[in-house]
Amino acid sequence: MSIIKPIAMTLGEPGGIGPELALKAWLSRKDHVLPPFFILSPKTIMDQTIESLGLRVKTKVINEVSQTGKFFEDALPVFEISGTAQDIKHGTASSKTASIVIDSITHAVNLTRSGTASAVVTNPIQKSALYQAGFKHPGHTEFLAELSGPGTIPVMMLANSQLRVVPMTIHIALSEVPKQLTSEMIKQLVRITSKSLQRDFGLEKPRLAIAGLNPHAGEDGSMGDEEIRIMRPAIKALQNDGFDVVGPLPADTMFHAEARANYDVALCPYHDQALIPVKTLDFHGGVNVTLGLPFIRTSPDHGTALDIAGKGIARPDSLIAAIKMAAEMAHKRVAGNAASQGA
């Protein structure tokens, strides 16, 4: 696939599987027809990973992003940031490398926002190590939102070839979900998701399905009234505004093949309700997409996997899927911008 600019890939946690995945993705570039990408990292970290795992990969330091395409066929382009590999041990996350992790993300975002790169693909970070170094954000997504500027409302979407899901609430206790679920939240999430699916996925009128919170979507209030009090008014208002949205639907019948054919994305009140079906359908090919940012961001749908880091057995499937999805989104966005300018 041809895109105008290369993709900026972040290093992620250096002691995790991120460097290994980046190298293995580059090794698979021809098999998967991957677009040119570069990684923001000290070259020593990538070379240390190559040596320790015995990978047949070359790296090439680039001074300008525009050099990515020139070297991509023969070497993984490395946009070098400051730092060394001396504090890195495979399988261990250290606060000593936090500045490298944060700099990699910051530079990737800046390069993408400036138009030098087309998208950001992030490797997993180890939040506990960053917290020890003074990192103040709950996670990756919140940091990206801050880098995007005031007023940015990020929305997490998980996607694979068979299903897209948006969890309305994420990392909170299940008992807290009914307290945080509001009509305004639902309307906001639908608006952001619908706009993103139009702009970055080429869906002219996205079809959105909303899962109920309770079993059987509350069964007319006999098993909880959140569907009646909170969800139905929001859905009705959205329908009146022209959105193609249905629900609340019983979650236990939403995810078989025939049901999935009726919508483009499912919005689910809580984390596991969304993530269990998408990971069951394609565990290794899932992609984490952040909607609502002023730039494209995708990520593999897994963590740093410290338990297998440095063993050479990490699978790059999800990172490869994230690269491909970022490229597809960038292509749609460029095509959409060209169409709007020509109109």
Coordinates of C-alpha atoms in Angstrom, one line a residue:
M1 CA 0.0 0.0 0.0
S2 CA 1.4 3.4 -0.9
I3 CA 1.1 6.2 1.6
I4 CA 2.7 9.6 1.4
K5 CA 4.7 9.5 4.6
P6 CA 6.3 6.7 6.6
I7 CA 5.0 5.5 10.0
A8 CA 6.6 6.4 13.3
M9 CA 7.0 3.5 15.6
T10 CA 7.8 4.0 19.3
L11 CA 10.2 1.8 21.2
G12 CA 7.9 0.9 24.2
E13 CA 9.4 -0.7 27.3
P14 CA 13.0 -1.6 26.3
G15 CA 13.1 -4.5 28.7
G16 CA 9.9 -5.9 27.2
I17 CA 9.2 -7.4 23.8
G18 CA 8.8 -4.1 21.9
P19 CA 12.3 -4.1 20.3
E20 CA 12.0 -7.7 19.3
L21 CA 8.6 -7.2 17.7
A22 CA 9.8 -4.2 15.7
L23 CA 12.7 -6.2 14.3
K24 CA 10.4 -9.2 13.5
A25 CA 7.9 -6.9 11.9
W26 CA 10.6 -5.5 9.6
L27 CA 11.7 -9.1 8.8
S28 CA 8.1 -9.7 7.7
R29 CA 7.8 -6.5 5.6
K30 CA 7.7 -8.3 2.3
D31 CA 5.4 -11.2 3.3
H32 CA 2.9 -8.7 4.7
V33 CA 3.5 -5.9 2.2
L34 CA 4.2 -3.5 5.1
P35 CA 4.6 0.2 4.4
P36 CA 7.9 1.9 5.3
F37 CA 8.2 2.6 9.0
F38 CA 11.0 3.7 11.3
I39 CA 11.5 3.3 15.0
L40 CA 12.5 6.0 17.5
S41 CA 15.1 4.5 19.7
P42 CA 18.8 4.6 20.6
K43 CA 20.5 2.4 18.0
T44 CA 22.4 0.5 20.7
I45 CA 19.1 -0.9 22.1
M46 CA 18.1 -2.3 18.7
D47 CA 21.5 -3.7 18.0
Q48 CA 21.7 -5.3 21.5
T49 CA 18.4 -7.0 20.8
I50 CA 19.6 -8.2 17.4
E51 CA 22.7 -9.6 18.9
S52 CA 21.1 -11.3 21.9
L53 CA 18.4 -12.9 19.8
G54 CA 20.6 -13.8 16.8
L55 CA 18.3 -12.0 14.4
R56 CA 19.5 -11.3 10.8
V57 CA 18.6 -7.7 10.7
K58 CA 20.5 -4.6 9.9
T59 CA 19.7 -1.1 11.3
K60 CA 20.3 2.2 9.7
V61 CA 20.4 5.5 11.5
I62 CA 18.4 8.2 9.7
N63 CA 18.6 11.9 10.3
E64 CA 15.5 12.8 8.4
V65 CA 12.2 10.8 8.2
S66 CA 12.3 11.2 4.5
Q67 CA 15.2 8.8 4.3
T68 CA 13.0 5.9 5.6
G69 CA 11.9 4.7 2.2
K70 CA 15.5 4.8 0.8
F71 CA 16.8 2.4 3.4
F72 CA 13.7 0.4 4.4
E73 CA 14.2 -2.5 2.0
D74 CA 17.7 -3.3 3.4
A75 CA 17.6 -2.1 7.0
L76 CA 15.3 -1.1 9.8
P77 CA 15.5 2.7 9.9
V78 CA 16.3 4.1 13.4
F79 CA 15.5 7.7 14.1
E80 CA 17.9 8.0 17.0
I81 CA 17.0 9.5 20.3
S82 CA 19.4 9.9 23.3
G83 CA 20.0 6.9 25.6
T84 CA 22.0 3.7 25.7
A85 CA 21.4 0.0 26.3
Q86 CA 23.4 -0.2 29.5
D87 CA 20.5 -0.1 31.9
I88 CA 18.4 -2.6 30.0
K89 CA 17.9 -6.2 31.0
H90 CA 15.4 -8.4 29.0
G91 CA 12.5 -9.3 31.2
T92 CA 12.9 -6.4 33.6
A93 CA 11.4 -3.0 33.4
S94 CA 13.5 -0.1 34.9
S95 CA 12.7 3.5 35.8
K96 CA 16.2 4.3 34.6
T97 CA 15.0 4.0 31.0
A98 CA 11.7 5.9 31.5
S99 CA 13.1 9.0 29.7
I100 CA 13.9 6.9 26.6
V101 CA 10.3 5.5 26.6
I102 CA 8.8 9.0 27.0
D103 CA 11.1 10.7 24.5
S104 CA 10.2 8.0 21.9
I105 CA 6.5 8.7 22.3
T106 CA 6.9 12.5 22.3
H107 CA 9.1 12.6 19.2
A108 CA 6.8 10.2 17.3
V109 CA 3.8 12.4 18.1
N110 CA 5.6 15.6 17.1
L111 CA 6.8 14.1 13.8
T112 CA 3.3 12.9 13.0
R113 CA 1.5 16.1 14.0
S114 CA 4.0 18.1 11.9
G115 CA 3.1 16.0 8.9
T116 CA 6.5 14.4 8.6
A117 CA 5.1 11.0 9.5
S118 CA 1.7 9.6 8.6
A119 CA 0.8 7.8 11.8
V120 CA 2.1 6.7 15.2
V121 CA 2.3 3.0 16.1
T122 CA 3.2 2.5 19.7
N123 CA 4.8 -0.5 21.3
P124 CA 3.6 -1.5 24.8
I125 CA 4.9 0.5 27.9
Q126 CA 5.3 -0.7 31.5
K127 CA 3.4 1.9 33.5
S128 CA 4.8 0.8 36.8
A129 CA 8.4 1.7 35.8
L130 CA 7.3 5.0 34.4
Y131 CA 5.4 5.8 37.6
Q132 CA 8.6 5.3 39.6
A133 CA 10.2 7.9 37.4
G134 CA 7.5 10.4 38.1
F135 CA 5.1 9.8 35.1
K136 CA 1.8 11.4 36.1
H137 CA -0.5 9.9 33.5
P138 CA -2.8 6.9 34.1
G139 CA -1.5 5.3 30.9
H140 CA -0.4 5.6 27.3
T141 CA -3.7 7.0 26.0
E142 CA -3.9 9.9 28.5
F143 CA -0.3 10.9 27.7
L144 CA -1.1 11.0 24.0
A145 CA -4.2 13.1 24.7
E146 CA -2.1 15.6 26.6
L147 CA 0.4 15.8 23.7
S148 CA -2.6 16.5 21.5
G149 CA -3.6 19.6 23.3
P150 CA -6.5 20.9 25.3
G151 CA -10.0 19.6 24.6
T152 CA -8.8 16.2 23.2
I153 CA -11.1 13.3 24.2
P154 CA -9.5 10.0 23.4
V155 CA -11.6 6.9 22.8
M156 CA -10.2 3.4 22.8
M157 CA -11.3 1.0 20.1
L158 CA -10.1 -2.6 19.7
A159 CA -10.3 -4.0 16.2
N160 CA -9.5 -7.0 14.1
S161 CA -10.7 -8.3 10.8
Q162 CA -14.0 -9.5 12.2
L163 CA -15.0 -7.0 14.9
R164 CA -14.6 -3.5 16.2
V165 CA -15.5 -2.7 19.9
V166 CA -15.4 0.5 22.0
P167 CA -15.5 -0.1 25.8
M168 CA -17.4 2.9 27.4
T169 CA -15.5 2.5 30.6
I170 CA -12.1 0.9 30.8
H171 CA -9.9 0.2 33.8
I172 CA -12.4 0.6 36.7
A173 CA -14.0 -1.9 39.1
L174 CA -17.2 -3.5 37.8
S175 CA -19.1 -2.0 40.7
E176 CA -18.1 1.5 39.5
V177 CA -19.5 1.1 36.0
P178 CA -23.1 2.0 36.7
K179 CA -22.0 5.1 38.6
Q180 CA -19.9 6.3 35.6
L181 CA -22.3 5.4 32.8
T182 CA -24.2 8.5 31.7
S183 CA -26.3 9.6 28.8
E184 CA -23.9 12.3 27.9
M185 CA -21.0 9.9 27.9
I186 CA -22.8 7.6 25.5
K187 CA -23.6 10.5 23.2
Q188 CA -20.1 11.8 23.2
L189 CA -18.6 8.3 22.5
V190 CA -20.9 7.7 19.6
R191 CA -20.2 11.1 18.0
I192 CA -16.4 10.6 18.3
T193 CA -16.5 7.0 17.1
S194 CA -18.8 7.8 14.2
K195 CA -16.6 10.7 13.0
S196 CA -13.5 8.6 13.2
L197 CA -15.0 5.7 11.3
Q198 CA -16.0 8.1 8.6
R199 CA -12.7 9.8 8.3
D200 CA -10.2 7.0 8.9
F201 CA -12.1 3.9 7.9
G202 CA -14.1 5.2 4.9
L203 CA -17.5 4.4 6.3
E204 CA -19.9 6.9 4.9
K205 CA -22.7 6.2 7.5
P206 CA -21.3 4.0 10.3
R207 CA -23.6 1.6 12.0
L208 CA -23.2 1.6 15.8
A209 CA -24.7 -1.0 18.2
I210 CA -24.8 -0.4 21.9
A211 CA -24.7 -3.3 24.3
G212 CA -26.9 -3.3 27.4
L213 CA -25.3 -3.2 30.8
N214 CA -27.5 -5.9 32.5
P215 CA -28.3 -9.4 31.4
H216 CA -30.9 -9.4 28.6
A217 CA -30.4 -5.6 28.4
G218 CA -32.3 -5.3 31.7
E219 CA -35.4 -7.1 30.3
D220 CA -37.6 -4.0 30.5
G221 CA -36.3 -3.1 34.0
S222 CA -36.7 -6.4 35.7
M223 CA -32.9 -6.8 35.9
G224 CA -31.7 -3.3 36.3
D225 CA -33.0 0.0 35.0
E226 CA -29.8 1.6 33.5
E227 CA -31.0 0.7 30.0
I228 CA -34.2 2.6 30.6
R229 CA -32.9 5.6 32.6
I230 CA -29.5 6.2 30.9
M231 CA -29.1 4.3 27.6
R232 CA -32.4 4.6 25.8
P233 CA -32.7 8.4 26.1
A234 CA -29.1 8.8 24.7
I235 CA -29.8 6.4 21.8
K236 CA -33.1 8.2 21.0
A237 CA -31.4 11.6 21.0
L238 CA -28.6 10.3 18.7
Q239 CA -31.1 8.7 16.3
N240 CA -32.9 12.1 16.2
D241 CA -29.5 13.7 15.3
G242 CA -29.1 11.3 12.3
F243 CA -26.8 8.7 13.8
D244 CA -27.3 5.1 12.7
V245 CA -27.3 3.6 16.2
V246 CA -29.3 0.8 17.8
G247 CA -29.7 -0.6 21.3
P248 CA -29.4 -1.3 24.1
L249 CA -29.0 -4.9 22.9
P250 CA -28.5 -8.1 24.9
A251 CA -24.7 -8.6 24.9
D252 CA -25.0 -12.4 24.9
T253 CA -26.4 -12.3 21.4
M254 CA -24.5 -9.5 19.8
F255 CA -21.3 -11.2 18.8
H256 CA -22.1 -14.2 16.6
A257 CA -21.4 -13.8 12.9
E258 CA -25.0 -13.0 11.8
A259 CA -25.3 -10.3 14.5
R260 CA -21.9 -8.8 13.7
A261 CA -23.0 -8.3 10.0
N262 CA -25.6 -5.7 11.2
Y263 CA -23.1 -3.1 12.7
D264 CA -19.7 -1.6 12.1
V265 CA -18.8 -1.2 15.8
A266 CA -20.1 -2.3 19.1
L267 CA -20.0 0.0 22.1
C268 CA -20.0 -1.9 25.4
P269 CA -20.5 -0.4 28.9
Y270 CA -17.6 -2.2 30.5
H271 CA -14.1 -3.5 29.7
D272 CA -14.5 -7.3 29.5
Q273 CA -17.8 -7.1 27.7
A274 CA -16.0 -5.5 24.8
L275 CA -12.6 -7.2 25.0
I276 CA -13.6 -10.9 25.5
P277 CA -15.3 -11.2 22.1
V278 CA -12.7 -9.3 20.1
K279 CA -9.9 -11.3 21.7
T280 CA -11.7 -14.6 21.3
L281 CA -12.3 -14.0 17.6
D282 CA -8.6 -13.1 16.9
F283 CA -6.3 -13.0 19.9
H284 CA -3.1 -12.4 18.0
G285 CA -4.4 -10.0 15.4
G286 CA -6.1 -7.5 17.6
V287 CA -5.2 -3.8 17.3
N288 CA -5.7 -1.0 19.8
V289 CA -6.8 2.2 18.0
T290 CA -7.1 5.6 19.7
L291 CA -10.0 7.6 18.2
G292 CA -10.4 11.3 18.8
L293 CA -6.8 12.3 18.5
P294 CA -5.6 14.8 15.9
F295 CA -3.3 12.1 14.5
I296 CA -3.5 8.4 13.8
R297 CA -2.4 6.0 16.6
T298 CA -2.5 2.3 16.7
S299 CA -0.9 -0.3 19.0
P300 CA -0.7 -4.0 19.4
D301 CA -3.4 -5.3 21.7
H302 CA -1.1 -6.8 24.3
G303 CA 1.4 -5.8 27.0
T304 CA 5.1 -5.8 27.5
A305 CA 5.2 -9.6 28.1
L306 CA 8.3 -9.3 30.4
D307 CA 8.0 -13.1 31.1
I308 CA 9.0 -13.9 27.5
A309 CA 11.2 -10.9 26.7
G310 CA 14.6 -11.8 25.4
K311 CA 13.7 -15.4 24.6
G312 CA 13.0 -14.9 20.9
I313 CA 9.5 -16.3 21.0
A314 CA 7.4 -13.2 20.9
R315 CA 4.9 -13.1 18.0
P316 CA 4.7 -9.9 16.0
D317 CA 1.2 -10.6 14.6
S318 CA -0.5 -7.8 16.6
L319 CA 2.2 -5.3 15.8
I320 CA 2.0 -6.2 12.1
A321 CA -1.7 -5.8 12.2
A322 CA -1.3 -2.4 13.9
I323 CA 1.1 -1.2 11.2
K324 CA -1.2 -2.3 8.4
M325 CA -4.2 -0.7 10.1
A326 CA -2.3 2.6 10.6
A327 CA -1.4 2.6 6.9
E328 CA -5.0 1.9 5.9
M329 CA -6.2 4.7 8.1
A330 CA -3.6 7.1 6.8
H331 CA -4.5 6.2 3.2
K332 CA -8.2 6.9 3.9
R333 CA -7.4 10.2 5.6
V334 CA -5.3 11.4 2.8
A335 CA -7.9 10.3 0.2
G336 CA -10.6 12.0 2.2
N337 CA -8.6 15.2 2.5
A338 CA -7.9 15.2 -1.2
A339 CA -11.6 14.7 -2.0
S340 CA -12.7 17.5 0.3
Q341 CA -10.2 19.9 -1.3
G342 CA -11.3 19.0 -4.7
A343 CA -15.0 19.4 -3.9

